[in-house]
Amino acid sequence: MSNSTPQEPQFDPQLLDSIKIVLCQTSHPGNIGAAARAMKTMGLKHLVLVKPKDFPSEEAMVRSSGALDVLENAQVVETVEEALADCRLIIGTSSRNRALPWPLIEPREMGELIKEQKEARPVAIMFGRESTGLLNEELQLCHYHVNIPANPEYMSLNLASAVQLVAYEIRLASKITAESVGEDSHSIDGDSDYSSTHGVEADLEHDKDSEQLASFEEVDGLYNHLESAMNKTDFYNPEQPKLLPARIRRILAKARLNKGEVNILRGFLSSIDKYIKRHVK
Amino acid sequence: MSNSTPQEPQFDPQLLDSIKIVLCQTSHPGNIGAAARAMKTMGLKHLVLVKPKDFPSEEAMVRSSGALDVLENAQVVETVEEALADCRLIIGTSSRNRALPWPLIEPREMGELIKEQKEARPVAIMFGRESTGLLNEELQLCHYHVNIPANPEYMSLNLASAVQLVAYEIRLASKITAESVGEDSHSIDGDSDYSSTHGVEADLEHDKDSEQLASFEEVDGLYNHLESAMNKTDFYNPEQPKLLPARIRRILAKARLNKGEVNILRGFLSSIDKYIKRHVK
């Protein structure tokens, strides 16, 4: 708080530019427009629409109230996988009540995470349908679920309002403060620790690329390969998946694999495929 | 974020009940309805309308999306002075106004202030006209001005969105026990509705133990099993381990597997062993 005229705070444009707001199967075009407006007020630019019911639309343009650039640049895709392909941190909006425990954060923690995990960009934040939110299969593609603390007797938060709150926390996280100037990005895989205690520094040096966090597409490819291997070895029956796919997805979400690790695991899975080819006719 | 069994966070009802949202000369009844909805999602009840252009109105009821109680109990007054009469802390929403140096806070500080200054209740938070905001005369009735940090190139925050952000910060400020933040931010809680519709309640019940973090011994057993499988499929040559063991260990370290997850992965590895036994010589 200050009595004198305050200085305009500065906001980190890289952080704001690294955020994709992903709206899944939005029914009402007005909500898409209002979401674009909410995004722009907080300095967010990248809107991705998965199978919108009605877009482009006049109503969306009207409700966007001048945030037309966000609408015009919106990417429209058929599947969630397309929307997330190049993202390294995936956060899904969710109510608290889910079948399988998943890392759950509040919008404020979400902002901190996005600020700290500079290596995990671009970041996708997924919003579900007006009526039913995100499907479990969609939620299982996320590293974290974010829950907006709402009145348990009345959770009816408008889609654009949810986007507004999330965008607001991201904007606050992007504020450049004295402390955040020259702050290092925190590596969540504890790499430097690891390498120094295990003397693999050299390797990690000339292997920078493999140390880069894997993209959604890469991890999703690993998941599908793993599922098919589990199927071949009769461990997994796609007819009766039960909670297995969710549990596997959650393991991958927690592991935050880098490219090299994805390659190792895929190499192992390929060796199973080859082994089966070689030995089984 | 944590994986312990959650409890719903508690919110201070006195604090929430002490807040009056005051909308000055709102032009569009839809915004009044949307504001009522935004208030109710965050547990706020008291709406005061100063000279609304069109109220009560059908459109307000529609846009309130079920927050009719807030609309029905709304107090409609002729002057700002009437609206503020019994309030002990008055906060006006304002863009940064260099012409009028005034104690200027951000929504987050506003929440803290309201939480701390228990003696200063009821609290009024004033919102201005869609077009022009609060007049200087109105701003001068305030103890503080609250500024929502917005994109300087696009400040067009919708009235209901502004109410939503302010109400959200008030709700967070009303949360009881700062410690519980994070501890209880986790996902399975007894939403029998959800669970029963997804038929996983039982599974989760007798599965509590599997959610417990795996011991070193369990993870180490998994590692050894994985190594031997990799050896059998000729992916891994113990004669020339290179960095593979270190990388696998690191993946397991990052994953922080629970008992159930270790069992799943060991089950998969066993299925490889059995498959090989069945199909080879």
PDB file of N, CA and C in Angstrom, chain A residues 1 5-6 8 37 40-41 64-65 96-97 99 101-104 106-109 136 144 151 154 156 165 168-169 172 175 189 191 194 200 203 211 233-234 243 247 250 254-256 258 261 264 271 278, chain B residues 1 8 37 40-41 64-65 96 98 106-109 144 151 154 156 165 168-169 172 175 184-189 194 198 200 203-204 207 233-235 243 246-247 250 254-256 258 261 264 271 278:
ATOM      1  N   MET A   1       0.849  -1.201   0.000  1.00  0.00           N
ATOM      2  CA  MET A   1       0.000   0.000   0.000  1.00  0.00           C
ATOM      3  C   MET A   1       0.879   1.243   0.000  1.00  0.00           C
ATOM      4  N   THR A   5       1.921   8.393  -5.494  1.00  0.00           N
ATOM      5  CA  THR A   5       1.608   7.751  -6.761  1.00  0.00           C
ATOM      6  C   THR A   5       2.555   6.576  -6.979  1.00  0.00           C
ATOM      7  N   PRO A   6       2.019   5.371  -7.111  1.00  0.00           N
ATOM      8  CA  PRO A   6       2.895   4.203  -7.211  1.00  0.00           C
ATOM      9  C   PRO A   6       3.446   4.055  -8.632  1.00  0.00           C
ATOM     10  N   GLU A   8       4.040   1.972 -11.979  1.00  0.00           N
ATOM     11  CA  GLU A   8       3.420   0.824 -12.638  1.00  0.00           C
ATOM     12  C   GLU A   8       4.275  -0.403 -12.347  1.00  0.00           C
ATOM     13  N   ARG A  37     -11.919 -11.996 -23.493  1.00  0.00           N
ATOM     14  CA  ARG A  37     -11.838 -10.694 -22.825  1.00  0.00           C
ATOM     15  C   ARG A  37     -11.111 -10.816 -21.489  1.00  0.00           C
ATOM     16  N   LYS A  40      -7.407 -11.249 -22.043  1.00  0.00           N
ATOM     17  CA  LYS A  40      -6.687 -10.056 -22.493  1.00  0.00           C
ATOM     18  C   LYS A  40      -6.515  -9.041 -21.367  1.00  0.00           C
ATOM     19  N   THR A  41      -7.512  -8.952 -20.483  1.00  0.00           N
ATOM     20  CA  THR A  41      -7.361  -7.991 -19.372  1.00  0.00           C
ATOM     21  C   THR A  41      -6.159  -8.346 -18.511  1.00  0.00           C
ATOM     22  N   SER A  64     -16.593 -10.541 -26.533  1.00  0.00           N
ATOM     23  CA  SER A  64     -15.151 -10.341 -26.321  1.00  0.00           C
ATOM     24  C   SER A  64     -14.847  -8.866 -26.084  1.00  0.00           C
ATOM     25  N   SER A  65     -15.816  -8.017 -26.416  1.00  0.00           N
ATOM     26  CA  SER A  65     -15.680  -6.593 -26.142  1.00  0.00           C
ATOM     27  C   SER A  65     -14.309  -6.053 -26.513  1.00  0.00           C
ATOM     28  N   ARG A  96     -12.903 -30.472  -6.304  1.00  0.00           N
ATOM     29  CA  ARG A  96     -12.035 -31.251  -5.416  1.00  0.00           C
ATOM     30  C   ARG A  96     -12.306 -32.742  -5.494  1.00  0.00           C
ATOM     31  N   ASN A  97     -13.463 -33.096  -6.046  1.00  0.00           N
ATOM     32  CA  ASN A  97     -13.904 -34.476  -5.848  1.00  0.00           C
ATOM     33  C   ASN A  97     -13.585 -35.359  -7.041  1.00  0.00           C
ATOM     34  N   ALA A  99     -12.057 -39.342  -8.428  1.00  0.00           N
ATOM     35  CA  ALA A  99     -11.933 -40.738  -8.014  1.00  0.00           C
ATOM     36  C   ALA A  99     -10.503 -41.073  -7.613  1.00  0.00           C
ATOM     37  N   PRO A 101      -6.738 -39.877  -6.543  1.00  0.00           N
ATOM     38  CA  PRO A 101      -6.015 -38.709  -6.030  1.00  0.00           C
ATOM     39  C   PRO A 101      -5.001 -38.214  -7.061  1.00  0.00           C
ATOM     40  N   TRP A 102      -4.956 -36.925  -7.235  1.00  0.00           N
ATOM     41  CA  TRP A 102      -4.068 -36.321  -8.228  1.00  0.00           C
ATOM     42  C   TRP A 102      -3.479 -35.080  -7.576  1.00  0.00           C
ATOM     43  N   PRO A 103      -2.262 -34.696  -7.942  1.00  0.00           N
ATOM     44  CA  PRO A 103      -1.730 -33.480  -7.325  1.00  0.00           C
ATOM     45  C   PRO A 103      -2.694 -32.304  -7.533  1.00  0.00           C
ATOM     46  N   LEU A 104      -3.194 -31.778  -6.412  1.00  0.00           N
ATOM     47  CA  LEU A 104      -4.229 -30.736  -6.469  1.00  0.00           C
ATOM     48  C   LEU A 104      -3.682 -29.449  -5.877  1.00  0.00           C
ATOM     49  N   GLU A 106      -4.150 -24.905  -5.563  1.00  0.00           N
ATOM     50  CA  GLU A 106      -5.068 -23.787  -5.679  1.00  0.00           C
ATOM     51  C   GLU A 106      -4.488 -22.792  -6.687  1.00  0.00           C
ATOM     52  N   PRO A 107      -5.333 -21.887  -7.189  1.00  0.00           N
ATOM     53  CA  PRO A 107      -4.858 -20.959  -8.230  1.00  0.00           C
ATOM     54  C   PRO A 107      -3.569 -20.229  -7.835  1.00  0.00           C
ATOM     55  N   ARG A 108      -3.449 -19.883  -6.558  1.00  0.00           N
ATOM     56  CA  ARG A 108      -2.250 -19.147  -6.147  1.00  0.00           C
ATOM     57  C   ARG A 108      -0.999 -20.009  -6.275  1.00  0.00           C
ATOM     58  N   GLU A 109      -1.109 -21.269  -5.829  1.00  0.00           N
ATOM     59  CA  GLU A 109       0.033 -22.185  -5.971  1.00  0.00           C
ATOM     60  C   GLU A 109       0.352 -22.399  -7.443  1.00  0.00           C
ATOM     61  N   ASN A 136     -12.747 -37.308 -16.957  1.00  0.00           N
ATOM     62  CA  ASN A 136     -11.630 -37.959 -16.257  1.00  0.00           C
ATOM     63  C   ASN A 136     -10.455 -38.213 -17.191  1.00  0.00           C
ATOM     64  N   TYR A 144      -1.114 -31.387 -12.857  1.00  0.00           N
ATOM     65  CA  TYR A 144      -1.796 -30.903 -11.663  1.00  0.00           C
ATOM     66  C   TYR A 144      -3.250 -30.605 -11.983  1.00  0.00           C
ATOM     67  N   ASN A 151     -17.864 -21.576  -3.018  1.00  0.00           N
ATOM     68  CA  ASN A 151     -18.899 -21.829  -2.028  1.00  0.00           C
ATOM     69  C   ASN A 151     -19.471 -23.232  -2.235  1.00  0.00           C
ATOM     70  N   TYR A 154     -22.793 -23.449  -3.569  1.00  0.00           N
ATOM     71  CA  TYR A 154     -23.091 -22.834  -4.877  1.00  0.00           C
ATOM     72  C   TYR A 154     -21.803 -22.724  -5.678  1.00  0.00           C
ATOM     73  N   SER A 156     -21.477 -22.775  -8.880  1.00  0.00           N
ATOM     74  CA  SER A 156     -21.754 -22.443 -10.276  1.00  0.00           C
ATOM     75  C   SER A 156     -20.916 -21.278 -10.795  1.00  0.00           C
ATOM     76  N   LEU A 165     -10.222 -15.689 -13.062  1.00  0.00           N
ATOM     77  CA  LEU A 165      -9.499 -15.901 -11.800  1.00  0.00           C
ATOM     78  C   LEU A 165      -8.140 -16.529 -12.058  1.00  0.00           C
ATOM     79  N   TYR A 168      -5.865 -14.037 -13.663  1.00  0.00           N
ATOM     80  CA  TYR A 168      -5.458 -13.049 -12.657  1.00  0.00           C
ATOM     81  C   TYR A 168      -4.291 -13.562 -11.819  1.00  0.00           C
ATOM     82  N   GLU A 169      -4.382 -14.818 -11.379  1.00  0.00           N
ATOM     83  CA  GLU A 169      -3.288 -15.378 -10.580  1.00  0.00           C
ATOM     84  C   GLU A 169      -2.022 -15.489 -11.419  1.00  0.00           C
ATOM     85  N   LEU A 172      -0.519 -12.042 -11.557  1.00  0.00           N
ATOM     86  CA  LEU A 172       0.178 -11.702 -10.302  1.00  0.00           C
ATOM     87  C   LEU A 172       1.513 -12.432 -10.227  1.00  0.00           C
ATOM     88  N   LYS A 175       4.327 -10.809 -12.060  1.00  0.00           N
ATOM     89  CA  LYS A 175       4.796  -9.496 -11.616  1.00  0.00           C
ATOM     90  C   LYS A 175       6.281  -9.580 -11.273  1.00  0.00           C
ATOM     91  N   ASP A 189      13.583 -31.776 -11.022  1.00  0.00           N
ATOM     92  CA  ASP A 189      14.072 -33.158 -10.973  1.00  0.00           C
ATOM     93  C   ASP A 189      15.381 -33.256 -10.185  1.00  0.00           C
ATOM     94  N   ASP A 191      18.237 -32.289 -10.568  1.00  0.00           N
ATOM     95  CA  ASP A 191      19.327 -32.697 -11.432  1.00  0.00           C
ATOM     96  C   ASP A 191      20.701 -32.386 -10.884  1.00  0.00           C
ATOM     97  N   TYR A 194      21.722 -34.414  -8.117  1.00  0.00           N
ATOM     98  CA  TYR A 194      21.958 -35.767  -8.562  1.00  0.00           C
ATOM     99  C   TYR A 194      23.320 -35.900  -9.236  1.00  0.00           C
ATOM    100  N   VAL A 200      27.857 -37.520 -12.855  1.00  0.00           N
ATOM    101  CA  VAL A 200      27.469 -37.674 -14.261  1.00  0.00           C
ATOM    102  C   VAL A 200      27.383 -36.304 -14.933  1.00  0.00           C
ATOM    103  N   ASP A 203      28.324 -36.058 -18.625  1.00  0.00           N
ATOM    104  CA  ASP A 203      27.281 -36.590 -19.494  1.00  0.00           C
ATOM    105  C   ASP A 203      26.133 -35.598 -19.631  1.00  0.00           C
ATOM    106  N   GLU A 211      18.058 -33.594 -21.384  1.00  0.00           N
ATOM    107  CA  GLU A 211      17.654 -33.154 -20.042  1.00  0.00           C
ATOM    108  C   GLU A 211      16.439 -32.226 -20.099  1.00  0.00           C
ATOM    109  N   THR A 233       1.775 -58.409 -23.400  1.00  0.00           N
ATOM    110  CA  THR A 233       2.199 -59.373 -22.388  1.00  0.00           C
ATOM    111  C   THR A 233       1.020 -59.807 -21.517  1.00  0.00           C
ATOM    112  N   ASP A 234      -0.177 -59.465 -21.966  1.00  0.00           N
ATOM    113  CA  ASP A 234      -1.409 -59.874 -21.266  1.00  0.00           C
ATOM    114  C   ASP A 234      -1.505 -59.324 -19.847  1.00  0.00           C
ATOM    115  N   LEU A 243      -8.938 -48.918 -13.327  1.00  0.00           N
ATOM    116  CA  LEU A 243      -8.212 -47.669 -13.062  1.00  0.00           C
ATOM    117  C   LEU A 243      -6.781 -47.690 -13.606  1.00  0.00           C
ATOM    118  N   ARG A 247      -3.887 -44.820 -13.390  1.00  0.00           N
ATOM    119  CA  ARG A 247      -2.743 -44.966 -12.477  1.00  0.00           C
ATOM    120  C   ARG A 247      -1.429 -44.785 -13.226  1.00  0.00           C
ATOM    121  N   ARG A 250      -0.897 -41.229 -14.015  1.00  0.00           N
ATOM    122  CA  ARG A 250      -0.484 -40.463 -12.839  1.00  0.00           C
ATOM    123  C   ARG A 250       1.003 -40.668 -12.540  1.00  0.00           C
ATOM    124  N   LYS A 254       3.678 -37.641 -12.385  1.00  0.00           N
ATOM    125  CA  LYS A 254       4.553 -37.351 -11.239  1.00  0.00           C
ATOM    126  C   LYS A 254       6.016 -37.347 -11.646  1.00  0.00           C
ATOM    127  N   ALA A 255       6.364 -38.229 -12.591  1.00  0.00           N
ATOM    128  CA  ALA A 255       7.786 -38.407 -12.914  1.00  0.00           C
ATOM    129  C   ALA A 255       8.362 -37.197 -13.651  1.00  0.00           C
ATOM    130  N   ARG A 256       7.495 -36.402 -14.324  1.00  0.00           N
ATOM    131  CA  ARG A 256       7.981 -35.242 -15.079  1.00  0.00           C
ATOM    132  C   ARG A 256       9.234 -35.622 -15.880  1.00  0.00           C
ATOM    133  N   ASN A 258      12.169 -36.267 -18.576  1.00  0.00           N
ATOM    134  CA  ASN A 258      12.820 -35.468 -19.612  1.00  0.00           C
ATOM    135  C   ASN A 258      12.949 -36.316 -20.879  1.00  0.00           C
ATOM    136  N   GLU A 261      14.914 -39.579 -20.703  1.00  0.00           N
ATOM    137  CA  GLU A 261      14.245 -40.635 -19.934  1.00  0.00           C
ATOM    138  C   GLU A 261      13.135 -41.278 -20.747  1.00  0.00           C
ATOM    139  N   ILE A 264      14.823 -43.628 -23.072  1.00  0.00           N
ATOM    140  CA  ILE A 264      15.256 -44.860 -22.400  1.00  0.00           C
ATOM    141  C   ILE A 264      14.082 -45.816 -22.262  1.00  0.00           C
ATOM    142  N   SER A 271      12.532 -52.952 -27.015  1.00  0.00           N
ATOM    143  CA  SER A 271      13.290 -54.210 -26.865  1.00  0.00           C
ATOM    144  C   SER A 271      12.330 -55.359 -26.540  1.00  0.00           C
ATOM    145  N   ARG A 278      11.311 -61.725 -32.266  1.00  0.00           N
ATOM    146  CA  ARG A 278      12.390 -62.710 -32.456  1.00  0.00           C
ATOM    147  C   ARG A 278      11.965 -64.110 -31.995  1.00  0.00           C
TER     148      ARG A 278
ATOM    149  N   MET B   1       0.154 -28.561  -2.015  1.00  0.00           N
ATOM    150  CA  MET B   1      -0.180 -29.839  -2.657  1.00  0.00           C
ATOM    151  C   MET B   1       0.307 -30.978  -1.770  1.00  0.00           C
ATOM    152  N   GLU B   8     -12.164 -30.462   3.802  1.00  0.00           N
ATOM    153  CA  GLU B   8     -12.517 -29.195   3.170  1.00  0.00           C
ATOM    154  C   GLU B   8     -11.923 -28.067   4.003  1.00  0.00           C
ATOM    155  N   ARG B  37     -24.153 -13.662  -9.112  1.00  0.00           N
ATOM    156  CA  ARG B  37     -23.634 -15.027  -9.276  1.00  0.00           C
ATOM    157  C   ARG B  37     -22.190 -15.113  -8.796  1.00  0.00           C
ATOM    158  N   LYS B  40     -22.042 -15.051  -5.025  1.00  0.00           N
ATOM    159  CA  LYS B  40     -22.497 -16.276  -4.354  1.00  0.00           C
ATOM    160  C   LYS B  40     -21.478 -17.402  -4.492  1.00  0.00           C
ATOM    161  N   THR B  41     -20.782 -17.469  -5.636  1.00  0.00           N
ATOM    162  CA  THR B  41     -19.783 -18.548  -5.778  1.00  0.00           C
ATOM    163  C   THR B  41     -18.701 -18.415  -4.712  1.00  0.00           C
ATOM    164  N   SER B  64     -28.104 -14.279 -13.275  1.00  0.00           N
ATOM    165  CA  SER B  64     -27.672 -14.658 -11.917  1.00  0.00           C
ATOM    166  C   SER B  64     -27.556 -16.171 -11.794  1.00  0.00           C
ATOM    167  N   SER B  65     -28.137 -16.868 -12.763  1.00  0.00           N
ATOM    168  CA  SER B  65     -27.996 -18.316 -12.820  1.00  0.00           C
ATOM    169  C   SER B  65     -28.196 -18.980 -11.458  1.00  0.00           C
ATOM    170  N   ARG B  96      -5.538   2.945 -11.497  1.00  0.00           N
ATOM    171  CA  ARG B  96      -4.515   3.807 -10.894  1.00  0.00           C
ATOM    172  C   ARG B  96      -4.761   5.233 -11.357  1.00  0.00           C
ATOM    173  N   ARG B  98      -3.545   8.840 -11.061  1.00  0.00           N
ATOM    174  CA  ARG B  98      -2.468   9.725 -10.590  1.00  0.00           C
ATOM    175  C   ARG B  98      -3.003  11.077 -10.144  1.00  0.00           C
ATOM    176  N   GLU B 106      -3.838  -3.510  -3.528  1.00  0.00           N
ATOM    177  CA  GLU B 106      -4.246  -4.505  -4.508  1.00  0.00           C
ATOM    178  C   GLU B 106      -5.254  -5.450  -3.852  1.00  0.00           C
ATOM    179  N   PRO B 107      -5.998  -6.190  -4.661  1.00  0.00           N
ATOM    180  CA  PRO B 107      -7.033  -7.058  -4.096  1.00  0.00           C
ATOM    181  C   PRO B 107      -6.508  -7.959  -2.972  1.00  0.00           C
ATOM    182  N   ARG B 108      -5.271  -8.453  -3.123  1.00  0.00           N
ATOM    183  CA  ARG B 108      -4.739  -9.349  -2.093  1.00  0.00           C
ATOM    184  C   ARG B 108      -4.551  -8.628  -0.775  1.00  0.00           C
ATOM    185  N   GLU B 109      -4.004  -7.403  -0.838  1.00  0.00           N
ATOM    186  CA  GLU B 109      -3.831  -6.612   0.393  1.00  0.00           C
ATOM    187  C   GLU B 109      -5.199  -6.291   0.988  1.00  0.00           C
ATOM    188  N   TYR B 144      -9.758   3.236   1.321  1.00  0.00           N
ATOM    189  CA  TYR B 144      -8.738   2.737   0.399  1.00  0.00           C
ATOM    190  C   TYR B 144      -9.320   2.640  -1.001  1.00  0.00           C
ATOM    191  N   ASN B 151      -3.995  -5.457 -17.705  1.00  0.00           N
ATOM    192  CA  ASN B 151      -3.174  -5.167 -18.874  1.00  0.00           C
ATOM    193  C   ASN B 151      -3.332  -3.695 -19.260  1.00  0.00           C
ATOM    194  N   TYR B 154      -5.172  -2.964 -22.246  1.00  0.00           N
ATOM    195  CA  TYR B 154      -6.568  -3.422 -22.357  1.00  0.00           C
ATOM    196  C   TYR B 154      -7.135  -3.604 -20.966  1.00  0.00           C
ATOM    197  N   SER B 156     -10.243  -3.290 -20.053  1.00  0.00           N
ATOM    198  CA  SER B 156     -11.690  -3.445 -20.106  1.00  0.00           C
ATOM    199  C   SER B 156     -12.186  -4.656 -19.318  1.00  0.00           C
ATOM    200  N   LEU B 165     -13.225 -11.203  -8.965  1.00  0.00           N
ATOM    201  CA  LEU B 165     -11.841 -11.189  -8.467  1.00  0.00           C
ATOM    202  C   LEU B 165     -11.789 -10.688  -7.026  1.00  0.00           C
ATOM    203  N   TYR B 168     -13.254 -13.268  -4.741  1.00  0.00           N
ATOM    204  CA  TYR B 168     -12.309 -14.385  -4.621  1.00  0.00           C
ATOM    205  C   TYR B 168     -11.234 -14.077  -3.575  1.00  0.00           C
ATOM    206  N   GLU B 169     -10.678 -12.871  -3.617  1.00  0.00           N
ATOM    207  CA  GLU B 169      -9.644 -12.514  -2.641  1.00  0.00           C
ATOM    208  C   GLU B 169     -10.233 -12.464  -1.236  1.00  0.00           C
ATOM    209  N   LEU B 172     -10.515 -16.045  -0.050  1.00  0.00           N
ATOM    210  CA  LEU B 172      -9.209 -16.582   0.375  1.00  0.00           C
ATOM    211  C   LEU B 172      -8.817 -16.012   1.724  1.00  0.00           C
ATOM    212  N   LYS B 175     -10.296 -17.753   4.690  1.00  0.00           N
ATOM    213  CA  LYS B 175      -9.941 -19.150   4.942  1.00  0.00           C
ATOM    214  C   LYS B 175      -9.339 -19.277   6.340  1.00  0.00           C
ATOM    215  N   ASP B 184      -4.594 -29.533   3.121  1.00  0.00           N
ATOM    216  CA  ASP B 184      -5.880 -30.122   2.726  1.00  0.00           C
ATOM    217  C   ASP B 184      -6.137 -29.943   1.233  1.00  0.00           C
ATOM    218  N   SER B 185      -5.178 -29.362   0.529  1.00  0.00           N
ATOM    219  CA  SER B 185      -5.439 -29.207  -0.907  1.00  0.00           C
ATOM    220  C   SER B 185      -5.181 -30.540  -1.573  1.00  0.00           C
ATOM    221  N   HIS B 186      -6.058 -31.487  -1.275  1.00  0.00           N
ATOM    222  CA  HIS B 186      -5.934 -32.744  -1.998  1.00  0.00           C
ATOM    223  C   HIS B 186      -7.233 -33.413  -2.294  1.00  0.00           C
ATOM    224  N   SER B 187      -7.172 -34.354  -3.183  1.00  0.00           N
ATOM    225  CA  SER B 187      -8.395 -34.664  -3.896  1.00  0.00           C
ATOM    226  C   SER B 187      -9.384 -35.705  -3.441  1.00  0.00           C
ATOM    227  N   ILE B 188      -9.056 -36.909  -2.999  1.00  0.00           N
ATOM    228  CA  ILE B 188     -10.242 -37.732  -2.716  1.00  0.00           C
ATOM    229  C   ILE B 188     -10.895 -37.211  -1.456  1.00  0.00           C
ATOM    230  N   ASP B 189     -12.077 -36.667  -1.553  1.00  0.00           N
ATOM    231  CA  ASP B 189     -12.877 -36.621  -0.331  1.00  0.00           C
ATOM    232  C   ASP B 189     -14.233 -37.205  -0.645  1.00  0.00           C
ATOM    233  N   TYR B 194     -20.063 -38.591  -6.690  1.00  0.00           N
ATOM    234  CA  TYR B 194     -19.081 -38.793  -7.741  1.00  0.00           C
ATOM    235  C   TYR B 194     -18.608 -40.239  -7.729  1.00  0.00           C
ATOM    236  N   HIS B 198     -19.086 -43.359 -10.379  1.00  0.00           N
ATOM    237  CA  HIS B 198     -17.915 -43.934 -11.051  1.00  0.00           C
ATOM    238  C   HIS B 198     -17.501 -45.275 -10.439  1.00  0.00           C
ATOM    239  N   VAL B 200     -15.975 -46.315  -7.862  1.00  0.00           N
ATOM    240  CA  VAL B 200     -14.610 -46.571  -7.404  1.00  0.00           C
ATOM    241  C   VAL B 200     -14.496 -46.402  -5.895  1.00  0.00           C
ATOM    242  N   ASP B 203     -13.197 -49.479  -4.152  1.00  0.00           N
ATOM    243  CA  ASP B 203     -11.800 -49.619  -4.545  1.00  0.00           C
ATOM    244  C   ASP B 203     -10.917 -48.680  -3.722  1.00  0.00           C
ATOM    245  N   LEU B 204     -11.332 -47.440  -3.602  1.00  0.00           N
ATOM    246  CA  LEU B 204     -10.519 -46.471  -2.864  1.00  0.00           C
ATOM    247  C   LEU B 204     -10.512 -46.820  -1.380  1.00  0.00           C
ATOM    248  N   ASP B 207      -8.238 -49.432  -0.486  1.00  0.00           N
ATOM    249  CA  ASP B 207      -7.031 -49.190  -1.267  1.00  0.00           C
ATOM    250  C   ASP B 207      -6.215 -48.060  -0.649  1.00  0.00           C
ATOM    251  N   THR B 233      15.452 -58.859 -21.966  1.00  0.00           N
ATOM    252  CA  THR B 233      15.036 -58.435 -23.313  1.00  0.00           C
ATOM    253  C   THR B 233      16.218 -57.827 -24.076  1.00  0.00           C
ATOM    254  N   ASP B 234      17.426 -58.016 -23.524  1.00  0.00           N
ATOM    255  CA  ASP B 234      18.654 -57.534 -24.176  1.00  0.00           C
ATOM    256  C   ASP B 234      18.688 -56.024 -24.364  1.00  0.00           C
ATOM    257  N   PHE B 235      17.901 -55.300 -23.556  1.00  0.00           N
ATOM    258  CA  PHE B 235      17.955 -53.832 -23.625  1.00  0.00           C
ATOM    259  C   PHE B 235      19.147 -53.335 -22.819  1.00  0.00           C
ATOM    260  N   LEU B 243      25.298 -45.142 -17.955  1.00  0.00           N
ATOM    261  CA  LEU B 243      24.501 -44.334 -17.014  1.00  0.00           C
ATOM    262  C   LEU B 243      23.097 -44.881 -16.810  1.00  0.00           C
ATOM    263  N   ALA B 246      21.759 -45.294 -13.244  1.00  0.00           N
ATOM    264  CA  ALA B 246      21.576 -43.983 -12.597  1.00  0.00           C
ATOM    265  C   ALA B 246      20.310 -43.306 -13.114  1.00  0.00           C
ATOM    266  N   ARG B 247      20.105 -43.392 -14.420  1.00  0.00           N
ATOM    267  CA  ARG B 247      18.936 -42.710 -14.996  1.00  0.00           C
ATOM    268  C   ARG B 247      17.637 -43.358 -14.519  1.00  0.00           C
ATOM    269  N   ARG B 250      16.950 -42.405 -11.048  1.00  0.00           N
ATOM    270  CA  ARG B 250      16.473 -41.032 -10.933  1.00  0.00           C
ATOM    271  C   ARG B 250      14.997 -40.931 -11.298  1.00  0.00           C
ATOM    272  N   LYS B 254      12.175 -39.484  -8.818  1.00  0.00           N
ATOM    273  CA  LYS B 254      11.270 -38.378  -9.131  1.00  0.00           C
ATOM    274  C   LYS B 254       9.813 -38.792  -8.978  1.00  0.00           C
ATOM    275  N   ALA B 255       9.540 -40.064  -9.323  1.00  0.00           N
ATOM    276  CA  ALA B 255       8.135 -40.494  -9.375  1.00  0.00           C
ATOM    277  C   ALA B 255       7.507 -40.586  -7.993  1.00  0.00           C
ATOM    278  N   ARG B 256       8.355 -40.712  -6.922  1.00  0.00           N
ATOM    279  CA  ARG B 256       7.795 -40.848  -5.567  1.00  0.00           C
ATOM    280  C   ARG B 256       6.617 -41.824  -5.575  1.00  0.00           C
ATOM    281  N   ASN B 258       3.869 -44.652  -4.911  1.00  0.00           N
ATOM    282  CA  ASN B 258       3.216 -45.231  -3.736  1.00  0.00           C
ATOM    283  C   ASN B 258       3.176 -46.759  -3.892  1.00  0.00           C
ATOM    284  N   GLU B 261       1.378 -48.244  -6.866  1.00  0.00           N
ATOM    285  CA  GLU B 261       2.054 -48.023  -8.145  1.00  0.00           C
ATOM    286  C   GLU B 261       3.224 -48.983  -8.319  1.00  0.00           C
ATOM    287  N   ILE B 264       1.722 -52.219  -9.359  1.00  0.00           N
ATOM    288  CA  ILE B 264       1.329 -52.229 -10.776  1.00  0.00           C
ATOM    289  C   ILE B 264       2.545 -52.493 -11.658  1.00  0.00           C
ATOM    290  N   SER B 271       4.562 -59.977 -15.738  1.00  0.00           N
ATOM    291  CA  SER B 271       3.861 -60.461 -16.936  1.00  0.00           C
ATOM    292  C   SER B 271       4.857 -60.665 -18.076  1.00  0.00           C
ATOM    293  N   ARG B 278       6.367 -68.672 -21.073  1.00  0.00           N
ATOM    294  CA  ARG B 278       5.356 -69.355 -21.894  1.00  0.00           C
ATOM    295  C   ARG B 278       5.829 -69.548 -23.326  1.00  0.00           C
TER     296      ARG B 278
END
